[in-house]
Amino acid sequence: MPNDDKTSVDEHGQVRDRRGEWRSGRVVHLEPFLDFPLDVKRIVKTLFGFPGFFLPWFAIYMLVIGISYAFFTPELARMQTFDLAWIAEITARNLILLTIWNGAFHLWLYKYKMQGRKKKYNGKWMAKNNRIFLFNDQVYDNVFWSYSGALFWSAYECGLWWAYANGLLPYIDFETNPIWFVAAMLLVPFWRNFHFYWIHRLIHWQPLYDRVHYLHHKNVNVGPWSGMAMHPVEHILYFSCMLIHLVVPSHPLHMMFNGFQTGLGPAVSHSGFDEIVFNDEVALRNDRYMHYLHHKYHRVNYGEYNMPLDKWFGSFHDGSSEADAHFREVFKARVKARNNSVKTGA
Ligand SMILES: [Zn+2]
Ligand SMILES: [Zn+2]
């Protein structure tokens, strides 16, 4: 990590380092749910604050899955047999949803640049005429791979719907088991992040990184469509979090939430902006600096906010210059150890 001494002030009065990076000045805080001893006050604030656990994103997902379940999901009886018509309906629904969701972020932030570079971490826009991307264009590349991802998401969803329809999955509903129904809904984001952390560490294993995960990391400067720009093998691993419904009792709404958050969440976490600013007074905090730093430094922040796995396993970078200095030393020591082992033939 280079020393970022030389700074400049951009058109919004934000200080940028010599690479054009802007920092909010706030360090990354993980959510306190698994910090011991438990800090009840912080937990309550994280749950019910704004933005917090429930608002706005959890609530938005509930609305989206509710509408999709009620109006854009085939009848269960039809899904007892594999038939192209209902599979196409679910796939089309997910592709359209992804287009609207990612498209809204992209149009606001990148196409029409509604807030310019205000609160944008990276000083640059999406790459054009760059041969590392498909079609020499970062956005087209990212859109292509995101749609590929939506096909895998839909394949998992269709397979699970077929299994629900045939009574093959452990099933609960709100009438018979309201407590577990609600608890399972609240646990979905934690499960997703737990699963993501481990598959993410797996694909950072060099042989898999070189063949699979490199594709996602072509995006150092990220935008909403970069989130799901992954190699198909990564899509298969990434959406395999949905397979938990094979073993844990659930309702199709849990499965939909699991899939929708996995499919739509990356646009939020890769927006590249610390805040979505609507006008001078109204802004939605969207601080996703944690994952932005993963794209910048690769070997830090494999997980997300609601589980302190990075903290537990020593890969947590909070965005401060102290953390920069710490990881600079860690990486230097790693290179030295590797060179030594090559020299000694160990
Ligand atoms: Zn990413
Ligand atoms: Zn990665």
mmCIF file of C-alpha atoms and ligand atoms in Angstrom:
data_model
loop_
_atom_site.group_PDB
_atom_site.id
_atom_site.type_symbol
_atom_site.label_atom_id
_atom_site.label_comp_id
_atom_site.label_asym_id
_atom_site.label_seq_id
_atom_site.Cartn_x
_atom_site.Cartn_y
_atom_site.Cartn_z
ATOM 1 C CA MET A 1 0.000 0.000 0.000
ATOM 2 C CA PRO A 2 1.573 3.273 -1.035
ATOM 3 C CA ASN A 3 1.816 6.306 1.171
ATOM 4 C CA ASP A 4 -0.916 8.659 0.068
ATOM 5 C CA ASP A 5 0.747 11.917 1.040
ATOM 6 C CA LYS A 6 -0.089 14.153 -1.878
ATOM 7 C CA THR A 7 -3.635 15.394 -1.683
ATOM 8 C CA SER A 8 -5.922 17.592 -3.737
ATOM 9 C CA VAL A 9 -9.307 19.149 -3.139
ATOM 10 C CA ASP A 10 -12.030 18.179 -5.603
ATOM 11 C CA GLU A 11 -14.974 20.170 -6.962
ATOM 12 C CA HIS A 12 -17.053 19.305 -3.857
ATOM 13 C CA GLY A 13 -14.372 20.417 -1.432
ATOM 14 C CA GLN A 14 -13.431 16.813 -0.616
ATOM 15 C CA VAL A 15 -9.787 15.985 -0.018
ATOM 16 C CA ARG A 16 -8.511 13.275 -2.359
ATOM 17 C CA ASP A 17 -5.160 11.511 -2.148
ATOM 18 C CA ARG A 18 -2.737 11.251 -5.033
ATOM 19 C CA ARG A 19 -4.717 8.337 -6.441
ATOM 20 C CA GLY A 20 -7.932 10.347 -6.323
ATOM 21 C CA GLU A 21 -9.345 8.422 -3.368
ATOM 22 C CA TRP A 22 -11.661 10.121 -0.898
ATOM 23 C CA ARG A 23 -12.284 8.919 2.667
ATOM 24 C CA SER A 24 -15.282 9.887 4.730
ATOM 25 C CA GLY A 25 -13.127 10.300 7.836
ATOM 26 C CA ARG A 26 -15.320 7.772 9.644
ATOM 27 C CA VAL A 27 -13.786 4.393 10.344
ATOM 28 C CA VAL A 28 -15.686 1.236 9.444
ATOM 29 C CA HIS A 29 -17.708 -0.098 12.367
ATOM 30 C CA LEU A 30 -18.954 -3.649 12.330
ATOM 31 C CA GLU A 31 -22.434 -4.243 13.677
ATOM 32 C CA PRO A 32 -22.306 -5.145 17.381
ATOM 33 C CA PHE A 33 -24.528 -8.257 17.398
ATOM 34 C CA LEU A 34 -21.694 -10.672 18.159
ATOM 35 C CA ASP A 35 -19.393 -8.392 20.118
ATOM 36 C CA PHE A 36 -18.924 -9.684 23.646
ATOM 37 C CA PRO A 37 -19.750 -8.489 26.218
ATOM 38 C CA LEU A 38 -22.967 -7.487 24.497
ATOM 39 C CA ASP A 39 -23.545 -3.755 24.224
ATOM 40 C CA VAL A 40 -27.339 -3.674 24.387
ATOM 41 C CA LYS A 41 -27.595 0.052 23.734
ATOM 42 C CA ARG A 42 -25.572 -0.183 20.537
ATOM 43 C CA ILE A 43 -27.474 -3.277 19.422
ATOM 44 C CA VAL A 44 -30.821 -1.513 19.845
ATOM 45 C CA LYS A 45 -29.474 1.517 17.984
ATOM 46 C CA THR A 46 -28.148 -0.658 15.158
ATOM 47 C CA LEU A 47 -31.422 -2.539 14.892
ATOM 48 C CA PHE A 48 -33.793 0.416 14.989
ATOM 49 C CA GLY A 49 -31.688 3.396 13.911
ATOM 50 C CA PHE A 50 -31.736 4.887 10.442
ATOM 51 C CA PRO A 51 -29.983 3.576 8.520
ATOM 52 C CA GLY A 52 -29.987 0.416 10.599
ATOM 53 C CA PHE A 53 -30.739 -3.273 10.374
ATOM 54 C CA PHE A 54 -34.408 -2.835 9.540
ATOM 55 C CA LEU A 55 -34.453 0.515 7.785
ATOM 56 C CA PRO A 56 -34.231 0.994 4.982
ATOM 57 C CA TRP A 57 -32.904 -2.167 3.302
ATOM 58 C CA PHE A 58 -34.574 -4.968 5.282
ATOM 59 C CA ALA A 59 -37.927 -3.227 4.888
ATOM 60 C CA ILE A 60 -37.355 -2.659 1.170
ATOM 61 C CA TYR A 61 -36.529 -6.351 0.650
ATOM 62 C CA MET A 62 -39.680 -7.377 2.532
ATOM 63 C CA LEU A 63 -41.711 -5.170 0.215
ATOM 64 C CA VAL A 64 -40.005 -6.496 -2.915
ATOM 65 C CA ILE A 65 -40.366 -10.163 -1.962
ATOM 66 C CA GLY A 66 -43.963 -9.567 -0.824
ATOM 67 C CA ILE A 67 -44.926 -8.052 -4.184
ATOM 68 C CA SER A 68 -42.956 -10.665 -6.134
ATOM 69 C CA TYR A 69 -44.509 -13.523 -4.154
ATOM 70 C CA ALA A 70 -48.060 -12.208 -4.471
ATOM 71 C CA PHE A 71 -48.035 -11.063 -8.087
ATOM 72 C CA PHE A 72 -45.025 -12.431 -9.940
ATOM 73 C CA THR A 73 -44.637 -16.029 -8.794
ATOM 74 C CA PRO A 74 -46.391 -18.953 -10.527
ATOM 75 C CA GLU A 75 -48.941 -21.009 -8.586
ATOM 76 C CA LEU A 76 -47.376 -23.739 -6.475
ATOM 77 C CA ALA A 77 -49.346 -26.502 -8.227
ATOM 78 C CA ARG A 78 -47.814 -25.560 -11.578
ATOM 79 C CA MET A 79 -44.328 -25.922 -10.127
ATOM 80 C CA GLN A 80 -44.739 -29.603 -9.261
ATOM 81 C CA THR A 81 -43.381 -30.542 -12.647
ATOM 82 C CA PHE A 82 -40.492 -28.936 -14.466
ATOM 83 C CA ASP A 83 -42.021 -26.921 -17.237
ATOM 84 C CA LEU A 84 -40.348 -24.232 -19.290
ATOM 85 C CA ALA A 85 -43.241 -21.771 -18.912
ATOM 86 C CA TRP A 86 -43.050 -21.207 -15.136
ATOM 87 C CA ILE A 87 -39.267 -21.451 -15.127
ATOM 88 C CA ALA A 88 -39.195 -18.699 -17.752
ATOM 89 C CA GLU A 89 -41.619 -16.596 -15.681
ATOM 90 C CA ILE A 90 -39.386 -16.722 -12.601
ATOM 91 C CA THR A 91 -36.245 -16.108 -14.641
ATOM 92 C CA ALA A 92 -37.814 -13.154 -16.448
ATOM 93 C CA ARG A 93 -39.053 -11.718 -13.143
ATOM 94 C CA ASN A 94 -35.540 -11.866 -11.672
ATOM 95 C CA LEU A 95 -33.895 -10.407 -14.779
ATOM 96 C CA ILE A 96 -36.386 -7.541 -14.873
ATOM 97 C CA LEU A 97 -36.005 -6.922 -11.148
ATOM 98 C CA LEU A 98 -32.223 -6.857 -11.433
ATOM 99 C CA THR A 99 -32.478 -4.423 -14.339
ATOM 100 C CA ILE A 100 -34.747 -2.051 -12.435
ATOM 101 C CA TRP A 101 -32.786 -2.295 -9.157
ATOM 102 C CA ASN A 102 -29.237 -2.049 -10.498
ATOM 103 C CA GLY A 103 -30.369 0.288 -13.243
ATOM 104 C CA ALA A 104 -31.826 2.753 -10.726
ATOM 105 C CA PHE A 105 -28.534 2.969 -8.840
ATOM 106 C CA HIS A 106 -26.539 3.160 -12.047
ATOM 107 C CA LEU A 107 -28.667 5.827 -13.712
ATOM 108 C CA TRP A 108 -28.754 8.024 -10.612
ATOM 109 C CA LEU A 109 -25.102 7.753 -9.666
ATOM 110 C CA TYR A 110 -23.206 7.028 -12.875
ATOM 111 C CA LYS A 111 -25.203 7.776 -16.006
ATOM 112 C CA TYR A 112 -26.831 11.062 -14.992
ATOM 113 C CA LYS A 113 -24.319 11.736 -12.204
ATOM 114 C CA MET A 114 -27.035 13.275 -10.047
ATOM 115 C CA GLN A 115 -24.607 14.034 -7.231
ATOM 116 C CA GLY A 116 -21.411 14.331 -9.241
ATOM 117 C CA ARG A 117 -18.499 12.883 -7.284
ATOM 118 C CA LYS A 118 -19.954 13.978 -3.973
ATOM 119 C CA LYS A 119 -19.236 11.193 -1.441
ATOM 120 C CA LYS A 120 -17.672 9.007 -4.148
ATOM 121 C CA TYR A 121 -14.760 6.951 -2.839
ATOM 122 C CA ASN A 122 -12.888 6.632 -6.119
ATOM 123 C CA GLY A 123 -12.250 9.773 -8.154
ATOM 124 C CA LYS A 124 -12.720 8.007 -11.494
ATOM 125 C CA TRP A 125 -15.840 6.926 -13.377
ATOM 126 C CA MET A 126 -16.401 3.494 -14.928
ATOM 127 C CA ALA A 127 -13.694 2.473 -17.412
ATOM 128 C CA LYS A 128 -14.195 2.785 -21.148
ATOM 129 C CA ASN A 129 -11.851 1.591 -23.913
ATOM 130 C CA ASN A 130 -10.161 -0.766 -21.506
ATOM 131 C CA ARG A 131 -9.263 -4.154 -22.919
ATOM 132 C CA ILE A 132 -9.408 -5.971 -19.603
ATOM 133 C CA PHE A 133 -13.216 -5.723 -19.746
ATOM 134 C CA LEU A 134 -15.567 -7.540 -22.093
ATOM 135 C CA PHE A 135 -16.585 -5.243 -24.959
ATOM 136 C CA ASN A 136 -13.734 -2.957 -23.746
ATOM 137 C CA ASP A 137 -16.274 -1.314 -21.441
ATOM 138 C CA GLN A 138 -16.590 -1.838 -17.702
ATOM 139 C CA VAL A 139 -20.333 -1.220 -17.494
ATOM 140 C CA TYR A 140 -21.219 -3.537 -20.421
ATOM 141 C CA ASP A 141 -18.900 -6.176 -18.971
ATOM 142 C CA ASN A 142 -20.493 -5.861 -15.544
ATOM 143 C CA VAL A 143 -24.049 -5.962 -16.949
ATOM 144 C CA PHE A 144 -23.243 -9.091 -18.966
ATOM 145 C CA TRP A 145 -21.875 -10.982 -15.972
ATOM 146 C CA SER A 146 -24.659 -9.762 -13.688
ATOM 147 C CA TYR A 147 -27.300 -11.168 -16.041
ATOM 148 C CA SER A 148 -25.363 -14.413 -16.099
ATOM 149 C CA GLY A 149 -25.557 -14.348 -12.288
ATOM 150 C CA ALA A 150 -29.320 -13.807 -12.381
ATOM 151 C CA LEU A 151 -29.662 -17.028 -14.384
ATOM 152 C CA PHE A 152 -27.931 -18.991 -11.610
ATOM 153 C CA TRP A 153 -30.038 -17.242 -8.971
ATOM 154 C CA SER A 154 -33.167 -18.213 -10.946
ATOM 155 C CA ALA A 155 -31.945 -21.797 -11.401
ATOM 156 C CA TYR A 156 -31.525 -22.215 -7.628
ATOM 157 C CA GLU A 157 -34.885 -20.576 -7.025
ATOM 158 C CA CYS A 158 -36.706 -22.764 -9.566
ATOM 159 C CA GLY A 159 -35.122 -25.927 -8.200
ATOM 160 C CA LEU A 160 -36.173 -25.021 -4.675
ATOM 161 C CA TRP A 161 -39.705 -24.060 -5.764
ATOM 162 C CA TRP A 162 -40.045 -27.444 -7.451
ATOM 163 C CA ALA A 163 -38.886 -29.129 -4.225
ATOM 164 C CA TYR A 164 -41.313 -27.062 -2.083
ATOM 165 C CA ALA A 165 -44.147 -27.869 -4.495
ATOM 166 C CA ASN A 166 -43.416 -31.569 -4.165
ATOM 167 C CA GLY A 167 -43.186 -31.490 -0.385
ATOM 168 C CA LEU A 168 -39.524 -32.445 -0.434
ATOM 169 C CA LEU A 169 -38.269 -29.616 1.790
ATOM 170 C CA PRO A 170 -38.636 -29.038 5.537
ATOM 171 C CA TYR A 171 -41.505 -26.548 5.561
ATOM 172 C CA ILE A 172 -42.984 -24.090 8.040
ATOM 173 C CA ASP A 173 -45.446 -21.255 7.717
ATOM 174 C CA PHE A 174 -46.509 -18.287 9.814
ATOM 175 C CA GLU A 175 -49.768 -19.902 11.009
ATOM 176 C CA THR A 176 -48.175 -23.019 12.434
ATOM 177 C CA ASN A 177 -44.857 -21.596 13.606
ATOM 178 C CA PRO A 178 -44.888 -17.787 13.841
ATOM 179 C CA ILE A 179 -41.825 -17.494 16.105
ATOM 180 C CA TRP A 180 -39.495 -19.495 13.865
ATOM 181 C CA PHE A 181 -41.008 -17.838 10.787
ATOM 182 C CA VAL A 182 -39.986 -14.385 12.062
ATOM 183 C CA ALA A 183 -36.677 -15.564 13.547
ATOM 184 C CA ALA A 184 -35.643 -17.282 10.322
ATOM 185 C CA MET A 185 -36.392 -14.109 8.368
ATOM 186 C CA LEU A 186 -34.170 -12.114 10.733
ATOM 187 C CA LEU A 187 -31.409 -14.708 10.500
ATOM 188 C CA VAL A 188 -31.238 -14.766 6.705
ATOM 189 C CA PRO A 189 -28.818 -11.781 6.426
ATOM 190 C CA PHE A 190 -26.514 -13.329 9.040
ATOM 191 C CA TRP A 191 -26.500 -16.690 7.298
ATOM 192 C CA ARG A 192 -25.783 -15.008 3.974
ATOM 193 C CA ASN A 193 -22.797 -13.136 5.328
ATOM 194 C CA PHE A 194 -21.456 -16.182 7.141
ATOM 195 C CA HIS A 195 -21.693 -18.200 3.927
ATOM 196 C CA PHE A 196 -20.268 -15.372 1.814
ATOM 197 C CA TYR A 197 -17.253 -14.954 4.094
ATOM 198 C CA TRP A 198 -16.231 -18.589 3.678
ATOM 199 C CA ILE A 199 -16.803 -18.955 -0.050
ATOM 200 C CA HIS A 200 -15.036 -15.633 -0.485
ATOM 201 C CA ARG A 201 -11.991 -16.891 1.406
ATOM 202 C CA LEU A 202 -12.113 -20.063 -0.659
ATOM 203 C CA ILE A 203 -12.014 -18.203 -3.987
ATOM 204 C CA HIS A 204 -9.109 -16.100 -2.753
ATOM 205 C CA TRP A 205 -7.102 -19.321 -2.678
ATOM 206 C CA GLN A 206 -4.623 -18.598 -5.492
ATOM 207 C CA PRO A 207 -5.598 -21.357 -7.966
ATOM 208 C CA LEU A 208 -9.266 -20.384 -7.685
ATOM 209 C CA TYR A 209 -8.484 -16.686 -7.644
ATOM 210 C CA ASP A 210 -6.534 -16.975 -10.896
ATOM 211 C CA ARG A 211 -9.284 -18.875 -12.686
ATOM 212 C CA VAL A 212 -12.461 -17.587 -11.068
ATOM 213 C CA HIS A 213 -12.412 -14.650 -8.679
ATOM 214 C CA TYR A 214 -10.016 -12.519 -10.776
ATOM 215 C CA LEU A 215 -13.037 -11.617 -12.887
ATOM 216 C CA HIS A 216 -14.791 -9.818 -10.027
ATOM 217 C CA HIS A 217 -11.564 -8.132 -8.973
ATOM 218 C CA LYS A 218 -10.992 -6.592 -12.386
ATOM 219 C CA ASN A 219 -13.239 -3.972 -10.827
ATOM 220 C CA VAL A 220 -11.003 -1.928 -8.551
ATOM 221 C CA ASN A 221 -13.216 1.077 -9.030
ATOM 222 C CA VAL A 222 -16.668 -0.402 -8.432
ATOM 223 C CA GLY A 223 -20.153 0.546 -9.566
ATOM 224 C CA PRO A 224 -23.607 -0.989 -8.926
ATOM 225 C CA TRP A 225 -23.312 -3.494 -11.777
ATOM 226 C CA SER A 226 -19.856 -4.613 -10.586
ATOM 227 C CA GLY A 227 -21.386 -6.340 -7.567
ATOM 228 C CA MET A 228 -22.554 -9.433 -9.372
ATOM 229 C CA ALA A 229 -19.948 -9.294 -12.136
ATOM 230 C CA MET A 230 -18.540 -12.723 -11.316
ATOM 231 C CA HIS A 231 -17.304 -15.833 -13.052
ATOM 232 C CA PRO A 232 -20.061 -18.474 -13.418
ATOM 233 C CA VAL A 233 -18.243 -20.733 -10.934
ATOM 234 C CA GLU A 234 -18.384 -17.897 -8.418
ATOM 235 C CA HIS A 235 -22.108 -17.454 -9.167
ATOM 236 C CA ILE A 236 -22.690 -21.129 -8.393
ATOM 237 C CA LEU A 237 -20.809 -20.838 -5.101
ATOM 238 C CA TYR A 238 -22.261 -17.433 -4.253
ATOM 239 C CA PHE A 239 -25.898 -18.459 -4.665
ATOM 240 C CA SER A 240 -25.334 -21.821 -2.970
ATOM 241 C CA CYS A 241 -26.319 -20.065 0.265
ATOM 242 C CA MET A 242 -29.863 -20.832 -0.938
ATOM 243 C CA LEU A 243 -29.247 -24.542 -0.436
ATOM 244 C CA ILE A 244 -29.700 -24.076 3.305
ATOM 245 C CA HIS A 245 -33.425 -24.457 2.640
ATOM 246 C CA LEU A 246 -32.782 -28.116 1.875
ATOM 247 C CA VAL A 247 -32.045 -28.712 5.537
ATOM 248 C CA VAL A 248 -33.417 -25.847 7.642
ATOM 249 C CA PRO A 249 -37.209 -25.612 7.946
ATOM 250 C CA SER A 250 -38.381 -22.599 6.001
ATOM 251 C CA HIS A 251 -41.142 -21.035 3.953
ATOM 252 C CA PRO A 252 -40.633 -20.058 0.290
ATOM 253 C CA LEU A 253 -40.617 -16.418 1.437
ATOM 254 C CA HIS A 254 -37.401 -17.097 3.374
ATOM 255 C CA MET A 255 -35.906 -18.686 0.281
ATOM 256 C CA MET A 256 -36.970 -15.696 -1.805
ATOM 257 C CA PHE A 257 -35.467 -13.248 0.696
ATOM 258 C CA ASN A 258 -32.238 -15.247 0.732
ATOM 259 C CA GLY A 259 -32.057 -15.232 -3.074
ATOM 260 C CA PHE A 260 -33.216 -11.650 -3.569
ATOM 261 C CA GLN A 261 -30.776 -10.239 -1.047
ATOM 262 C CA THR A 262 -27.969 -12.270 -2.597
ATOM 263 C CA GLY A 263 -28.939 -11.106 -6.097
ATOM 264 C CA LEU A 264 -29.791 -7.482 -5.401
ATOM 265 C CA GLY A 265 -27.565 -6.680 -2.412
ATOM 266 C CA PRO A 266 -24.319 -6.389 -4.410
ATOM 267 C CA ALA A 267 -25.572 -3.271 -6.200
ATOM 268 C CA VAL A 268 -25.913 -1.606 -2.806
ATOM 269 C CA SER A 269 -22.543 -2.777 -1.496
ATOM 270 C CA HIS A 270 -20.739 -1.836 -4.727
ATOM 271 C CA SER A 271 -22.366 1.539 -5.338
ATOM 272 C CA GLY A 272 -18.984 3.212 -4.782
ATOM 273 C CA PHE A 273 -20.603 6.065 -2.868
ATOM 274 C CA ASP A 274 -20.658 6.684 0.879
ATOM 275 C CA GLU A 275 -24.009 8.443 0.695
ATOM 276 C CA ILE A 276 -26.763 8.720 -1.843
ATOM 277 C CA VAL A 277 -27.500 12.418 -1.825
ATOM 278 C CA PHE A 278 -30.946 13.569 -2.938
ATOM 279 C CA ASN A 279 -30.504 17.256 -2.267
ATOM 280 C CA ASP A 280 -28.497 19.370 0.131
ATOM 281 C CA GLU A 281 -30.548 18.258 3.133
ATOM 282 C CA VAL A 282 -31.567 14.685 2.375
ATOM 283 C CA ALA A 283 -29.025 11.918 2.043
ATOM 284 C CA LEU A 284 -29.106 8.184 2.609
ATOM 285 C CA ARG A 285 -26.022 6.888 4.359
ATOM 286 C CA ASN A 286 -24.823 3.923 2.370
ATOM 287 C CA ASP A 287 -21.334 3.520 3.807
ATOM 288 C CA ARG A 288 -20.016 0.423 2.178
ATOM 289 C CA TYR A 289 -16.377 1.360 2.619
ATOM 290 C CA MET A 290 -15.628 -2.049 4.062
ATOM 291 C CA HIS A 291 -16.113 -3.897 0.773
ATOM 292 C CA TYR A 292 -14.698 -0.996 -1.230
ATOM 293 C CA LEU A 293 -11.460 -1.561 0.703
ATOM 294 C CA HIS A 294 -11.598 -5.233 -0.229
ATOM 295 C CA HIS A 295 -11.529 -4.239 -3.896
ATOM 296 C CA LYS A 296 -8.709 -1.809 -3.233
ATOM 297 C CA TYR A 297 -6.459 -4.091 -1.173
ATOM 298 C CA HIS A 298 -7.745 -7.633 -1.963
ATOM 299 C CA ARG A 299 -6.493 -9.316 1.224
ATOM 300 C CA VAL A 300 -8.696 -7.530 3.745
ATOM 301 C CA ASN A 301 -12.423 -7.450 4.562
ATOM 302 C CA TYR A 302 -13.674 -10.709 3.083
ATOM 303 C CA GLY A 303 -16.940 -10.440 4.957
ATOM 304 C CA GLU A 304 -19.640 -7.905 5.605
ATOM 305 C CA TYR A 305 -20.810 -5.803 8.518
ATOM 306 C CA ASN A 306 -23.119 -7.965 10.575
ATOM 307 C CA MET A 307 -20.607 -10.647 11.543
ATOM 308 C CA PRO A 308 -17.174 -9.843 12.998
ATOM 309 C CA LEU A 309 -15.485 -12.711 11.116
ATOM 310 C CA ASP A 310 -12.813 -10.430 9.646
ATOM 311 C CA LYS A 311 -12.048 -9.160 13.136
ATOM 312 C CA TRP A 312 -11.801 -12.700 14.498
ATOM 313 C CA PHE A 313 -9.509 -13.853 11.698
ATOM 314 C CA GLY A 314 -7.285 -10.769 11.505
ATOM 315 C CA SER A 315 -8.385 -9.454 8.108
ATOM 316 C CA PHE A 316 -10.416 -6.449 9.237
ATOM 317 C CA HIS A 317 -9.384 -3.092 7.746
ATOM 318 C CA ASP A 318 -11.379 -0.228 9.230
ATOM 319 C CA GLY A 319 -10.257 2.330 6.650
ATOM 320 C CA SER A 320 -7.946 4.264 8.988
ATOM 321 C CA SER A 321 -4.356 5.164 8.197
ATOM 322 C CA GLU A 322 -3.341 3.049 11.231
ATOM 323 C CA ALA A 323 -4.937 0.023 9.555
ATOM 324 C CA ASP A 324 -3.139 0.953 6.321
ATOM 325 C CA ALA A 325 0.177 0.932 8.185
ATOM 326 C CA HIS A 326 -0.651 -2.340 9.950
ATOM 327 C CA PHE A 327 -1.522 -4.203 6.747
ATOM 328 C CA ARG A 328 1.458 -2.722 4.927
ATOM 329 C CA GLU A 329 3.615 -4.475 7.532
ATOM 330 C CA VAL A 330 1.580 -7.695 7.372
ATOM 331 C CA PHE A 331 1.862 -7.902 3.578
ATOM 332 C CA LYS A 332 5.564 -7.039 3.660
ATOM 333 C CA ALA A 333 6.177 -9.850 6.157
ATOM 334 C CA ARG A 334 4.166 -12.251 3.991
ATOM 335 C CA VAL A 335 6.192 -11.439 0.869
ATOM 336 C CA LYS A 336 9.411 -11.827 2.845
ATOM 337 C CA ALA A 337 8.330 -15.209 4.206
ATOM 338 C CA ARG A 338 7.327 -16.357 0.704
ATOM 339 C CA ASN A 339 10.655 -15.252 -0.761
ATOM 340 C CA ASN A 340 12.525 -17.029 2.015
ATOM 341 C CA SER A 341 10.623 -20.250 1.439
ATOM 342 C CA VAL A 342 11.343 -20.067 -2.306
ATOM 343 C CA LYS A 343 15.044 -19.514 -1.580
ATOM 344 C CA THR A 344 15.251 -22.431 0.832
ATOM 345 C CA GLY A 345 13.067 -24.558 -1.406
ATOM 346 C CA ALA A 346 10.682 -25.187 1.504
HETATM 347 ZN ZN ZN B 1 -17.008 -7.084 -4.565
HETATM 348 ZN ZN ZN B 2 -12.467 -10.911 -3.291
#
